[in-house]
């Protein structure tokens, strides 16, 4: 049997009650039951009973954003994210991974990122070059910021400089292992990347993870694998909040009213909800949009945009609809990935700002 006993038990734990149907960001925009946790559990339970793990079923396994909304809402405490990742690994071990996913995995092995981009841009390189090479604090930018959203990375570095933080950024920063963990699950390749990166993190007292995706793997997945990072790992938002509370950053409050897009990885996986709101309350007025905090709706990702661009357009549009209905002046993000996907679909009458742009604006 292709599916392991552990995954089988997890799949069997689904009661197919469909109480989670309304919260899947992918299922909601495609309108297809196959994209809900229930639909996926149904098809995998057939595989478990002898139906072939077809290309179509494997594709479906990669249509899940692993956003955890279904896990958070499941009536029976069932974890669809766990079995989805387990089936990705088992598919790979049996040569069933879709070719376009294999390309992303090959790219990670060759370039360190799933996009196959070599090196980083000149401006970001110069910004990193302006920092001291050794410091107690490592600011870990993450793959998406470095190769897909250098403007975000530069703004975040500028903000830490304004706070007078003595920190460094690695010129050749390795991947945290987030992408391999997402695409392959708990494979030996994933463990090896995490182990190598942990050896580098051990050289610092504090590691501030700019991307919630990296913070999540450092704080959760490394622990699960028994990989010691040594350093005290903090999310960027919690660190930024400390800097404001300690008076190292003193933003002036403006009349702008914003809504915050909770990154699922922060709000659900790391249960960090208040920090970003405290930062925003120091700078602007805040409102909440439909489904926030732990109930947040994932808005899209740069990674999935590589193979499901039309669906990412729809997930971003759906979240913009929620933001627009509040009448807020701006939607604020704390995830590079969501910032980039939302920016492609930004309506004219509302701003899109990252949390560092909000704080930088208050310092001007
Ligand atoms: S994932 Fe949970 S809520 Fe959804 S159908 Fe299965 S048991 Fe029901
Ligand atoms: S993890 Fe997110 S995208 Fe995947 S089935 Fe659950 S709610 Fe849908």
CSV table of C-alpha atoms and ligand atoms in Angstrom, one decimal:
chain,number,residue,atom,x,y,z
A,1,UNK,CA,0.0,0.0,0.0
A,2,UNK,CA,1.3,3.4,-1.0
A,3,UNK,CA,0.0,5.4,2.0
A,4,UNK,CA,1.7,4.8,5.3
A,5,UNK,CA,-0.3,3.6,8.4
A,6,UNK,CA,0.2,7.0,10.0
A,7,UNK,CA,-1.3,8.9,7.1
A,8,UNK,CA,-4.0,6.2,6.7
A,9,UNK,CA,-5.1,6.8,10.3
A,10,UNK,CA,-5.2,10.5,9.8
A,11,UNK,CA,-7.2,10.2,6.6
A,12,UNK,CA,-9.6,7.8,8.4
A,13,UNK,CA,-10.1,10.4,11.1
A,14,UNK,CA,-12.1,12.6,8.7
A,15,UNK,CA,-15.8,12.2,9.3
A,16,UNK,CA,-16.6,13.7,5.8
A,17,UNK,CA,-19.0,15.9,7.7
A,18,UNK,CA,-18.2,18.9,5.4
A,19,UNK,CA,-18.3,21.4,8.3
A,20,UNK,CA,-15.0,22.8,6.9
A,21,UNK,CA,-16.3,23.4,3.3
A,22,UNK,CA,-16.8,27.1,3.8
A,23,UNK,CA,-13.3,28.0,5.1
A,24,UNK,CA,-11.0,26.6,2.4
A,25,UNK,CA,-9.5,29.6,0.5
A,26,UNK,CA,-8.9,27.4,-2.5
A,27,UNK,CA,-12.2,25.6,-2.5
A,28,UNK,CA,-14.1,28.8,-2.1
A,29,UNK,CA,-12.6,30.4,-5.2
A,30,UNK,CA,-12.6,27.3,-7.5
A,31,UNK,CA,-16.0,26.1,-6.3
A,32,UNK,CA,-14.7,22.6,-6.5
A,33,UNK,CA,-15.2,20.1,-3.7
A,34,UNK,CA,-12.0,18.4,-4.6
A,35,UNK,CA,-10.2,21.4,-3.2
A,36,UNK,CA,-11.7,21.1,0.2
A,37,UNK,CA,-10.2,19.0,3.0
A,38,UNK,CA,-13.2,16.7,2.8
A,39,UNK,CA,-12.9,16.2,-1.0
A,40,UNK,CA,-9.2,15.4,-0.6
A,41,UNK,CA,-9.7,13.0,2.3
A,42,UNK,CA,-12.4,11.2,0.3
A,43,UNK,CA,-10.2,10.6,-2.7
A,44,UNK,CA,-7.3,9.6,-0.5
A,45,UNK,CA,-9.4,7.2,1.5
A,46,UNK,CA,-10.2,5.5,-1.9
A,47,UNK,CA,-6.4,5.2,-2.6
A,48,UNK,CA,-6.0,3.7,0.8
A,49,UNK,CA,-8.6,1.1,-0.2
A,50,UNK,CA,-6.8,0.1,-3.3
A,51,UNK,CA,-7.6,2.8,-6.0
A,52,UNK,CA,-4.4,3.8,-7.8
A,53,UNK,CA,-2.8,7.1,-6.7
A,54,UNK,CA,-3.4,8.8,-10.0
A,55,UNK,CA,-1.8,11.9,-11.5
A,56,UNK,CA,-5.1,13.7,-10.9
A,57,UNK,CA,-5.1,12.8,-7.2
A,58,UNK,CA,-1.4,13.9,-6.8
A,59,UNK,CA,-2.2,17.2,-8.5
A,60,UNK,CA,-5.0,17.7,-6.1
A,61,UNK,CA,-2.6,17.1,-3.2
A,62,UNK,CA,-0.6,20.1,-4.5
A,63,UNK,CA,-3.7,22.3,-4.8
A,64,UNK,CA,-3.8,22.6,-1.0
A,65,UNK,CA,-2.2,25.7,0.4
A,66,UNK,CA,-1.4,24.0,3.7
A,67,UNK,CA,-3.0,27.1,5.3
A,68,UNK,CA,-4.5,25.2,8.2
A,69,UNK,CA,-7.9,26.8,8.1
A,70,UNK,CA,-9.5,23.4,7.9
A,71,UNK,CA,-7.4,22.0,10.8
A,72,UNK,CA,-8.3,25.0,12.9
A,73,UNK,CA,-12.0,24.6,12.1
A,74,UNK,CA,-12.3,20.8,11.9
A,75,UNK,CA,-15.3,19.5,14.0
A,76,UNK,CA,-13.4,16.4,15.0
A,77,UNK,CA,-9.9,17.8,15.6
A,78,UNK,CA,-8.6,16.2,12.4
A,79,UNK,CA,-5.5,17.6,10.7
A,80,UNK,CA,-5.8,17.6,6.9
A,81,UNK,CA,-2.4,19.4,6.6
A,82,UNK,CA,-0.6,16.5,8.1
A,83,UNK,CA,-1.9,13.9,5.7
A,84,UNK,CA,-1.6,16.2,2.7
A,85,UNK,CA,2.1,16.6,3.4
A,86,UNK,CA,2.5,12.9,4.1
A,87,UNK,CA,1.0,12.0,0.7
A,88,UNK,CA,3.3,14.5,-1.0
A,89,UNK,CA,6.3,12.6,0.5
A,90,UNK,CA,4.9,9.2,-0.3
A,91,UNK,CA,4.0,10.3,-3.9
A,92,UNK,CA,7.6,11.5,-4.3
A,93,UNK,CA,9.1,8.3,-2.9
A,94,UNK,CA,7.0,6.4,-5.5
A,95,UNK,CA,7.8,8.6,-8.5
A,96,UNK,CA,4.3,10.2,-8.6
A,97,UNK,CA,5.2,13.8,-8.1
A,98,UNK,CA,3.8,16.1,-10.9
A,99,UNK,CA,6.6,17.2,-13.2
A,100,UNK,CA,6.0,20.9,-12.5
A,101,UNK,CA,6.5,20.3,-8.8
A,102,UNK,CA,9.7,18.3,-9.6
A,103,UNK,CA,11.0,21.3,-11.4
A,104,UNK,CA,10.5,23.5,-8.3
A,105,UNK,CA,12.3,20.8,-6.2
A,106,UNK,CA,15.2,20.6,-8.7
A,107,UNK,CA,15.5,24.4,-8.6
A,108,UNK,CA,15.9,24.3,-4.9
A,109,UNK,CA,18.7,21.8,-5.2
A,110,UNK,CA,20.5,23.8,-7.8
A,111,UNK,CA,19.8,27.5,-6.8
A,112,UNK,CA,18.6,27.3,-3.2
A,113,UNK,CA,15.1,28.6,-4.3
A,114,UNK,CA,12.2,27.0,-6.1
A,115,UNK,CA,12.1,29.7,-8.8
A,116,UNK,CA,15.6,28.9,-10.2
A,117,UNK,CA,16.8,32.4,-9.7
A,118,UNK,CA,20.6,32.8,-9.3
A,119,UNK,CA,21.8,35.4,-6.9
A,120,UNK,CA,20.1,38.6,-5.6
A,121,UNK,CA,19.6,42.0,-7.1
A,122,UNK,CA,22.2,44.8,-7.0
A,123,UNK,CA,20.3,47.1,-4.6
A,124,UNK,CA,19.6,44.4,-2.0
A,125,UNK,CA,23.2,43.3,-2.3
A,126,UNK,CA,24.4,46.9,-1.6
A,127,UNK,CA,22.0,47.2,1.3
A,128,UNK,CA,23.3,43.9,2.8
A,129,UNK,CA,26.9,45.1,2.1
A,130,UNK,CA,26.3,48.2,4.2
A,131,UNK,CA,25.8,46.1,7.3
A,132,UNK,CA,28.5,44.8,9.6
A,133,UNK,CA,29.4,41.2,8.9
A,134,UNK,CA,29.3,40.1,12.5
A,135,UNK,CA,26.7,40.9,15.1
A,136,UNK,CA,24.7,39.1,17.8
A,137,UNK,CA,21.5,39.6,15.8
A,138,UNK,CA,21.0,37.8,12.5
A,139,UNK,CA,18.2,39.2,10.4
A,140,UNK,CA,17.0,36.2,8.3
A,141,UNK,CA,15.3,37.6,5.1
A,142,UNK,CA,14.1,34.4,3.6
A,143,UNK,CA,14.0,33.2,0.0
A,144,UNK,CA,10.8,35.1,-1.2
A,145,UNK,CA,12.1,38.5,0.1
A,146,UNK,CA,15.6,38.0,-1.4
A,147,UNK,CA,14.6,36.8,-4.9
A,148,UNK,CA,11.0,37.9,-5.4
A,149,UNK,CA,10.4,41.0,-3.2
A,150,UNK,CA,13.8,42.8,-2.7
A,151,UNK,CA,12.0,46.1,-2.1
A,152,UNK,CA,10.4,44.5,1.0
A,153,UNK,CA,13.7,43.2,2.2
A,154,UNK,CA,15.3,46.6,1.7
A,155,UNK,CA,12.5,48.4,3.6
A,156,UNK,CA,12.8,45.9,6.5
A,157,UNK,CA,16.6,46.4,6.7
A,158,UNK,CA,16.2,50.2,6.6
A,159,UNK,CA,13.7,50.0,9.5
A,160,UNK,CA,16.0,48.0,11.7
A,161,UNK,CA,18.8,50.4,10.9
A,162,UNK,CA,16.6,53.3,12.0
A,163,UNK,CA,16.0,51.5,15.4
A,164,UNK,CA,19.8,51.4,15.9
A,165,UNK,CA,19.9,47.6,16.0
A,166,UNK,CA,23.3,46.1,15.5
A,167,UNK,CA,22.5,43.3,13.1
A,168,UNK,CA,23.7,41.4,10.1
A,169,UNK,CA,22.2,39.7,7.1
A,170,UNK,CA,23.9,36.8,5.3
A,171,UNK,CA,25.1,37.6,1.8
A,172,UNK,CA,24.6,33.9,0.9
A,173,UNK,CA,21.7,33.1,3.1
A,174,UNK,CA,20.6,29.5,2.9
A,175,UNK,CA,17.0,28.3,2.7
A,176,UNK,CA,15.4,27.6,6.0
A,177,UNK,CA,14.0,24.3,4.6
A,178,UNK,CA,10.4,25.8,4.3
A,179,UNK,CA,10.1,25.2,0.6
A,180,UNK,CA,11.4,21.6,0.6
A,181,UNK,CA,9.1,20.9,3.7
A,182,UNK,CA,6.2,22.3,1.8
A,183,UNK,CA,6.8,20.5,-1.5
A,184,UNK,CA,8.2,17.2,-0.2
A,185,UNK,CA,7.3,17.1,3.5
A,186,UNK,CA,9.6,15.2,5.9
A,187,UNK,CA,12.0,13.9,3.4
A,188,UNK,CA,15.7,13.4,4.0
A,189,UNK,CA,16.5,16.3,1.7
A,190,UNK,CA,14.4,18.6,3.9
A,191,UNK,CA,16.2,17.4,7.0
A,192,UNK,CA,19.6,18.0,5.5
A,193,UNK,CA,18.7,21.6,4.4
A,194,UNK,CA,17.4,22.3,7.9
A,195,UNK,CA,20.5,20.7,9.6
A,196,UNK,CA,22.9,22.8,7.5
A,197,UNK,CA,21.0,26.0,8.1
A,198,UNK,CA,20.8,25.4,11.9
A,199,UNK,CA,24.6,25.1,12.0
A,200,UNK,CA,24.8,28.7,10.7
A,201,UNK,CA,22.0,30.0,13.0
A,202,UNK,CA,24.0,28.7,16.0
A,203,UNK,CA,26.5,31.4,15.5
A,204,UNK,CA,24.1,34.1,16.6
A,205,UNK,CA,22.3,34.9,19.9
A,206,UNK,CA,19.1,36.1,18.2
A,207,UNK,CA,17.7,35.3,14.8
A,208,UNK,CA,14.9,37.5,13.6
A,209,UNK,CA,12.9,35.8,10.9
A,210,UNK,CA,11.4,38.3,8.5
A,211,UNK,CA,9.2,35.8,6.7
A,212,UNK,CA,6.6,34.0,8.9
A,213,UNK,CA,7.3,30.9,6.8
A,214,UNK,CA,10.9,30.7,8.1
A,215,UNK,CA,9.9,31.6,11.6
A,216,UNK,CA,7.4,28.7,11.5
A,217,UNK,CA,9.9,26.1,10.4
A,218,UNK,CA,12.6,27.4,12.8
A,219,UNK,CA,10.2,27.3,15.7
A,220,UNK,CA,8.1,24.3,14.9
A,221,UNK,CA,9.5,22.0,12.2
A,222,UNK,CA,13.1,22.1,13.5
A,223,UNK,CA,11.9,21.1,16.9
A,224,UNK,CA,9.9,18.2,15.5
A,225,UNK,CA,13.0,17.0,13.7
A,226,UNK,CA,15.1,17.5,16.9
A,227,UNK,CA,17.3,20.1,15.2
A,228,UNK,CA,18.7,22.6,17.6
A,229,UNK,CA,19.0,26.2,16.2
A,230,UNK,CA,20.8,27.4,19.3
A,231,UNK,CA,19.8,31.0,18.8
A,232,UNK,CA,16.7,32.7,20.2
A,233,UNK,CA,14.4,32.8,17.2
A,234,UNK,CA,11.9,35.7,17.0
A,235,UNK,CA,9.3,36.7,14.4
A,236,UNK,CA,9.9,40.0,12.7
A,237,UNK,CA,6.6,41.3,14.0
A,238,UNK,CA,7.3,40.4,17.6
A,239,UNK,CA,10.8,42.0,17.3
A,240,UNK,CA,9.4,45.1,15.8
A,241,UNK,CA,6.8,45.4,18.5
A,242,UNK,CA,9.6,45.1,21.1
A,243,UNK,CA,11.6,47.9,19.4
A,244,UNK,CA,8.5,50.2,19.6
A,245,UNK,CA,7.7,49.3,23.2
A,246,UNK,CA,11.4,49.9,24.2
A,247,UNK,CA,11.2,53.3,22.5
A,248,UNK,CA,13.8,52.5,19.9
A,249,UNK,CA,11.3,53.3,17.2
A,250,UNK,CA,8.9,56.2,17.9
A,251,UNK,CA,6.4,56.3,15.0
A,252,UNK,CA,3.9,59.2,14.9
A,253,UNK,CA,0.3,58.1,14.7
A,254,UNK,CA,-1.5,59.1,11.5
A,255,UNK,CA,-5.2,59.3,10.7
A,256,UNK,CA,-5.0,56.4,8.3
A,257,UNK,CA,-7.3,53.5,9.0
A,258,UNK,CA,-6.1,50.0,8.0
A,259,UNK,CA,-7.1,46.4,8.2
A,260,UNK,CA,-4.5,43.7,8.9
A,261,UNK,CA,-4.1,40.5,6.8
A,262,UNK,CA,-3.0,38.0,9.4
A,263,UNK,CA,-0.6,35.5,7.8
A,264,UNK,CA,-1.9,32.0,8.5
A,265,UNK,CA,1.6,30.9,9.4
A,266,UNK,CA,1.7,33.5,12.2
A,267,UNK,CA,-1.8,33.5,13.4
A,268,UNK,CA,-2.5,29.7,13.3
A,269,UNK,CA,0.9,27.9,13.3
A,270,UNK,CA,2.6,30.3,15.7
A,271,UNK,CA,-0.5,31.7,17.5
A,272,UNK,CA,0.9,35.2,17.1
A,273,UNK,CA,-2.0,37.6,16.7
A,274,UNK,CA,-1.5,40.6,19.0
A,275,UNK,CA,2.0,41.8,18.1
A,276,UNK,CA,1.1,43.1,14.6
A,277,UNK,CA,-2.0,44.9,16.0
A,278,UNK,CA,0.1,46.6,18.7
A,279,UNK,CA,2.5,47.8,16.1
A,280,UNK,CA,-0.3,49.1,13.9
A,281,UNK,CA,-2.1,50.7,16.8
A,282,UNK,CA,1.1,52.8,17.5
A,283,UNK,CA,1.1,54.1,13.9
A,284,UNK,CA,-2.5,54.2,12.5
A,285,UNK,CA,-6.2,53.4,13.3
A,286,UNK,CA,-7.2,49.8,12.9
A,287,UNK,CA,-10.3,47.9,11.9
A,288,UNK,CA,-10.9,44.2,11.5
A,289,UNK,CA,-12.1,42.6,8.3
A,290,UNK,CA,-14.2,39.4,8.0
A,291,UNK,CA,-12.3,36.4,9.4
A,292,UNK,CA,-9.1,37.6,11.2
A,293,UNK,CA,-6.7,36.3,13.7
A,294,UNK,CA,-6.8,32.5,13.9
A,295,UNK,CA,-9.7,32.5,11.5
A,296,UNK,CA,-7.7,34.4,8.8
A,297,UNK,CA,-8.2,33.6,5.1
A,298,UNK,CA,-4.9,32.9,3.3
A,299,UNK,CA,-4.6,35.4,0.3
A,300,UNK,CA,-2.2,33.5,-1.9
A,301,UNK,CA,1.5,32.6,-2.2
A,302,UNK,CA,4.4,33.3,-4.6
A,303,UNK,CA,5.2,29.6,-4.6
A,304,UNK,CA,1.8,28.4,-5.7
A,305,UNK,CA,1.7,31.2,-8.2
A,306,UNK,CA,4.3,29.2,-10.1
A,307,UNK,CA,1.9,26.5,-10.9
A,308,UNK,CA,-1.6,27.8,-10.1
A,309,UNK,CA,-1.5,31.5,-11.1
A,310,UNK,CA,-5.2,31.7,-12.0
A,311,UNK,CA,-6.2,30.4,-8.6
A,312,UNK,CA,-3.9,32.9,-6.9
A,313,UNK,CA,-5.5,35.7,-8.8
A,314,UNK,CA,-8.9,34.5,-7.4
A,315,UNK,CA,-7.6,34.1,-3.8
A,316,UNK,CA,-6.2,37.6,-3.8
A,317,UNK,CA,-9.3,39.1,-5.3
A,318,UNK,CA,-11.4,37.4,-2.6
A,319,UNK,CA,-9.3,38.8,0.2
A,320,UNK,CA,-9.4,42.3,-1.4
A,321,UNK,CA,-13.2,42.0,-1.4
A,322,UNK,CA,-13.1,41.5,2.4
A,323,UNK,CA,-10.7,44.4,2.9
A,324,UNK,CA,-12.8,46.8,0.6
A,325,UNK,CA,-16.0,46.1,2.5
A,326,UNK,CA,-14.5,47.6,5.7
A,327,UNK,CA,-14.0,51.0,4.0
A,328,UNK,CA,-10.3,51.0,5.3
A,329,UNK,CA,-7.7,53.2,3.6
A,330,UNK,CA,-5.2,50.3,3.4
A,331,UNK,CA,-4.7,46.6,3.7
A,332,UNK,CA,-1.5,45.8,5.7
A,333,UNK,CA,0.5,42.6,5.3
A,334,UNK,CA,3.2,40.9,7.3
A,335,UNK,CA,4.0,38.2,4.7
A,336,UNK,CA,6.1,39.0,1.7
A,337,UNK,CA,4.4,36.2,-0.2
A,338,UNK,CA,0.9,37.6,0.4
A,339,UNK,CA,2.1,41.2,-0.3
A,340,UNK,CA,3.3,40.2,-3.8
A,341,UNK,CA,0.2,38.2,-4.7
A,342,UNK,CA,-2.2,40.9,-3.3
A,343,UNK,CA,-0.2,43.6,-5.2
A,344,UNK,CA,-1.1,42.0,-8.5
A,345,UNK,CA,-4.8,42.4,-7.9
A,346,UNK,CA,-4.9,45.7,-5.9
A,347,UNK,CA,-8.1,47.7,-6.5
A,348,UNK,CA,-7.6,51.4,-7.2
A,349,UNK,CA,-9.3,52.9,-4.1
A,350,UNK,CA,-7.3,51.2,-1.3
A,351,UNK,CA,-3.6,51.0,-0.5
A,352,UNK,CA,-1.5,47.9,0.0
A,353,UNK,CA,1.2,48.4,2.6
A,354,UNK,CA,3.6,46.1,4.4
A,355,UNK,CA,3.9,46.4,8.1
A,356,UNK,CA,7.4,47.9,7.8
A,357,UNK,CA,6.1,50.5,5.3
A,358,UNK,CA,3.5,51.6,7.9
A,359,UNK,CA,6.2,52.0,10.6
A,360,UNK,CA,8.6,53.7,8.2
A,361,UNK,CA,5.8,56.1,7.2
A,362,UNK,CA,5.3,57.0,10.9
A,363,UNK,CA,9.0,57.8,11.3
A,364,UNK,CA,9.1,60.3,8.4
B,1,LIG,S1,-11.8,17.8,7.8
B,1,LIG,FE1,-13.0,17.8,9.7
B,1,LIG,S2,-14.7,19.3,9.4
B,1,LIG,FE2,-13.8,18.7,7.3
B,1,LIG,S3,-15.1,17.0,6.6
B,1,LIG,FE3,-13.3,16.1,7.6
B,1,LIG,S4,-14.0,15.8,9.8
B,1,LIG,FE4,-15.5,17.2,8.8
B,2,LIG,S1,-5.1,23.5,4.5
B,2,LIG,FE1,-6.2,25.3,3.7
B,2,LIG,S2,-6.1,25.1,1.4
B,2,LIG,FE2,-5.7,23.0,2.3
B,2,LIG,S3,-7.7,22.1,2.4
B,2,LIG,FE3,-7.3,23.1,4.4
B,2,LIG,S4,-8.3,25.0,4.2
B,2,LIG,FE4,-8.1,24.2,2.1
